[in-house]
CSV table of C-alpha atoms in Angstrom, one decimal:
chain,number,residue,atom,x,y,z
A,1,MET,CA,26.6,22.4,-20.4
A,2,GLU,CA,28.2,19.2,-19.1
A,3,ARG,CA,26.0,16.4,-18.0
A,4,LYS,CA,26.6,15.5,-14.3
A,5,LYS,CA,27.0,11.8,-13.8
A,6,LEU,CA,26.7,9.7,-10.7
A,7,LEU,CA,28.0,6.2,-10.1
A,8,VAL,CA,26.3,4.4,-7.2
A,9,VAL,CA,28.2,1.3,-5.9
A,10,VAL,CA,25.6,-0.8,-4.1
A,11,ASP,CA,26.6,-2.9,-1.1
A,12,MET,CA,30.0,-4.2,-2.2
A,13,GLN,CA,30.6,-5.4,1.3
A,14,ASN,CA,32.6,-8.3,2.6
A,15,ASP,CA,29.5,-10.2,3.8
A,16,PHE,CA,28.0,-10.1,0.3
A,17,ILE,CA,31.2,-11.0,-1.5
A,18,ASP,CA,32.7,-13.9,0.5
A,19,GLY,CA,31.1,-13.6,3.9
A,20,ALA,CA,27.8,-14.5,5.5
A,21,LEU,CA,25.8,-14.0,2.3
A,22,GLY,CA,28.6,-14.2,-0.2
A,23,THR,CA,28.1,-15.8,-3.6
A,24,PRO,CA,30.6,-16.9,-6.3
A,25,GLU,CA,28.8,-14.4,-8.7
A,26,ALA,CA,29.5,-11.5,-6.3
A,27,ALA,CA,33.1,-12.4,-6.0
A,28,ALA,CA,33.4,-12.7,-9.7
A,29,VAL,CA,32.2,-9.2,-10.5
A,30,LEU,CA,34.5,-7.5,-8.0
A,31,GLY,CA,37.3,-6.9,-10.5
A,32,LYS,CA,34.8,-5.3,-13.0
A,33,VAL,CA,33.4,-3.1,-10.2
A,34,ARG,CA,36.9,-1.9,-9.3
A,35,ALA,CA,37.6,-1.1,-13.0
A,36,ARG,CA,34.2,0.8,-13.4
A,37,ILE,CA,34.9,2.9,-10.3
A,38,GLU,CA,38.4,3.8,-11.5
A,39,ARG,CA,37.0,4.8,-14.9
A,40,ALA,CA,34.3,6.9,-13.3
A,41,ARG,CA,36.9,8.8,-11.2
A,42,ARG,CA,39.1,9.4,-14.3
A,43,GLU,CA,36.1,10.8,-16.2
A,44,GLY,CA,35.1,13.1,-13.3
A,45,GLU,CA,31.9,11.3,-12.3
A,46,THR,CA,30.7,11.5,-8.7
A,47,VAL,CA,31.2,8.1,-7.0
A,48,VAL,CA,29.1,7.1,-4.0
A,49,PHE,CA,28.5,3.9,-2.1
A,50,THR,CA,25.7,2.3,-0.2
A,51,ARG,CA,26.3,0.0,2.7
A,52,ASP,CA,23.8,-2.4,4.2
A,53,THR,CA,23.9,-1.6,7.9
A,54,HIS,CA,22.4,-3.7,10.7
A,55,THR,CA,22.8,-3.8,14.5
A,56,ALA,CA,23.4,-6.7,16.9
A,57,ASN,CA,19.6,-7.1,17.3
A,58,TYR,CA,19.2,-7.9,13.5
A,59,LEU,CA,17.5,-11.2,14.1
A,60,LYS,CA,14.7,-9.4,16.0
A,61,THR,CA,14.0,-7.0,13.1
A,62,ASN,CA,11.3,-7.6,10.4
A,63,GLU,CA,14.1,-8.4,7.9
A,64,GLY,CA,16.0,-10.6,10.3
A,65,LYS,CA,12.9,-12.7,10.9
A,66,ARG,CA,12.5,-13.3,7.1
A,67,LEU,CA,16.3,-13.7,6.5
A,68,PRO,CA,17.7,-15.2,9.7
A,69,VAL,CA,21.4,-14.7,8.7
A,70,PRO,CA,23.2,-12.0,10.6
A,71,HIS,CA,25.1,-9.9,8.1
A,72,CYS,CA,26.6,-6.4,7.7
A,73,ILE,CA,26.5,-5.8,11.5
A,74,GLU,CA,27.8,-2.3,12.0
A,75,GLY,CA,31.5,-2.3,12.9
A,76,SER,CA,32.2,-5.9,11.8
A,77,PHE,CA,34.5,-7.0,9.0
A,78,GLY,CA,31.5,-8.1,7.0
A,79,HIS,CA,30.0,-4.6,7.2
A,80,ALA,CA,33.1,-3.0,5.5
A,81,LEU,CA,33.3,-2.3,1.9
A,82,ALA,CA,35.7,-4.5,0.0
A,83,ASP,CA,39.3,-3.3,0.3
A,84,GLY,CA,40.3,-0.4,-1.9
A,85,LEU,CA,36.8,0.5,-3.3
A,86,ALA,CA,36.1,3.8,-1.5
A,87,GLU,CA,38.5,6.7,-1.4
A,88,GLU,CA,38.8,9.4,1.3
A,89,GLY,CA,36.0,11.9,0.9
A,90,GLU,CA,33.6,9.8,-1.1
A,91,ARG,CA,30.2,9.5,0.4
A,92,ILE,CA,28.9,6.3,1.9
A,93,PHE,CA,25.2,6.0,2.6
A,94,ASP,CA,24.5,3.5,5.4
A,95,LYS,CA,21.1,2.1,5.1
A,96,PRO,CA,19.1,-0.2,7.4
A,97,THR,CA,16.9,-1.5,4.6
A,98,PHE,CA,17.2,-2.2,0.9
A,99,ALA,CA,17.0,1.3,-0.5
A,100,SER,CA,18.6,4.5,0.8
A,101,LEU,CA,16.3,7.5,1.1
A,102,ALA,CA,19.4,9.6,1.8
A,103,LEU,CA,20.9,8.5,-1.5
A,104,GLY,CA,17.7,9.4,-3.3
A,105,ASP,CA,17.5,12.8,-1.6
A,106,PHE,CA,21.2,13.5,-2.5
A,107,ALA,CA,20.7,12.5,-6.2
A,108,ALA,CA,17.6,14.6,-6.5
A,109,ALA,CA,19.2,17.7,-4.9
A,110,GLU,CA,22.3,17.4,-7.1
A,111,ASN,CA,20.3,17.1,-10.3
A,112,PHE,CA,22.4,14.4,-12.0
A,113,ALA,CA,21.6,13.8,-15.7
A,114,SER,CA,22.8,10.2,-15.5
A,115,ILE,CA,22.8,7.8,-12.5
A,116,GLU,CA,24.4,4.4,-13.0
A,117,LEU,CA,24.2,1.6,-10.5
A,118,ILE,CA,26.6,-1.4,-10.0
A,119,GLY,CA,26.9,-3.9,-7.1
A,120,VAL,CA,24.9,-6.5,-5.2
A,121,CYS,CA,22.4,-7.9,-5.0
A,122,THR,CA,20.8,-7.1,-8.3
A,123,ASP,CA,17.4,-8.6,-7.2
A,124,ILE,CA,17.2,-6.8,-3.9
A,125,CYS,CA,19.3,-3.7,-3.2
A,126,VAL,CA,20.3,-2.7,-6.7
A,127,LEU,CA,16.6,-3.1,-7.9
A,128,SER,CA,15.3,-1.2,-4.8
A,129,ASN,CA,17.7,1.7,-5.2
A,130,ALA,CA,17.2,1.9,-9.0
A,131,LEU,CA,13.5,2.2,-8.6
A,132,LEU,CA,13.8,4.8,-5.8
A,133,LEU,CA,16.2,6.9,-8.0
A,134,LYS,CA,13.9,6.6,-11.0
A,135,ALA,CA,11.0,7.9,-8.9
A,136,LEU,CA,12.9,10.7,-7.3
A,137,CYS,CA,14.9,11.7,-10.4
A,138,PRO,CA,12.4,11.1,-13.2
A,139,GLU,CA,14.4,13.1,-15.8
A,140,ALA,CA,17.7,11.4,-15.1
A,141,ASP,CA,18.9,8.4,-17.1
A,142,VAL,CA,18.9,5.6,-14.6
A,143,ILE,CA,21.2,2.8,-15.7
A,144,VAL,CA,22.2,-0.6,-14.3
A,145,ARG,CA,25.4,-2.1,-15.7
A,146,ALA,CA,24.6,-5.8,-15.6
A,147,ASP,CA,28.1,-7.2,-15.9
A,148,CYS,CA,29.0,-5.2,-12.7
A,149,CYS,CA,26.1,-6.7,-10.7
A,150,ALA,CA,25.4,-10.0,-9.1
A,151,GLY,CA,22.1,-11.4,-7.8
A,152,VAL,CA,21.4,-13.9,-5.1
A,153,THR,CA,21.3,-16.4,-7.9
A,154,PRO,CA,22.0,-16.0,-11.7
A,155,GLU,CA,18.3,-16.5,-12.4
A,156,ARG,CA,17.2,-13.8,-9.9
A,157,HIS,CA,19.8,-11.5,-11.4
A,158,GLU,CA,18.1,-11.9,-14.9
A,159,THR,CA,14.6,-11.6,-13.5
A,160,ALA,CA,15.6,-8.3,-11.7
A,161,LEU,CA,17.1,-6.9,-14.9
A,162,ASP,CA,13.9,-7.7,-16.8
A,163,SER,CA,11.9,-6.0,-14.1
A,164,MET,CA,14.0,-2.9,-14.2
A,165,ARG,CA,13.8,-2.7,-18.0
A,166,ALA,CA,10.0,-2.7,-17.7
A,167,CYS,CA,10.4,0.4,-15.4
A,168,GLN,CA,12.4,2.3,-18.0
A,169,ILE,CA,15.7,1.7,-16.4
A,170,ASP,CA,18.4,1.2,-19.0
A,171,ILE,CA,20.4,-2.1,-18.7
A,172,LEU,CA,23.9,-2.1,-20.1
């Protein structure tokens, strides 16, 4: 029996690459992210995306009060995934917070043997989604590909990778 594989591309949106919350590290991994997505498609893996999604009242939300930088406002250029990442028919999970419950439900229902995460930010949304998927899919191999991720800072990226290792998430 073939092992079903899922590639989750976390928040590779314009605002996190070169927009409101962009970092040089996020811009630097974009090419590797594109290459990993293309390989996944060639190898028959399911590819899905998450998209941080906020509304115009973001600054009045709990998150907005703690991070007062409007970003990923639905319908804006910053909300969009980087050009050329998603193909027609691939699922995009919009999420108002760090982790996507809908993604977790999807992964659990589909019974993937392997779930790999790439994207940004390692220390916030990649970490949150990896832990959620580990909890909802305890028998799946949950993997984070470090060279296709970027954190808010390089130090926070490394700290997040260490935290995920401690929770039995494989780091490549």
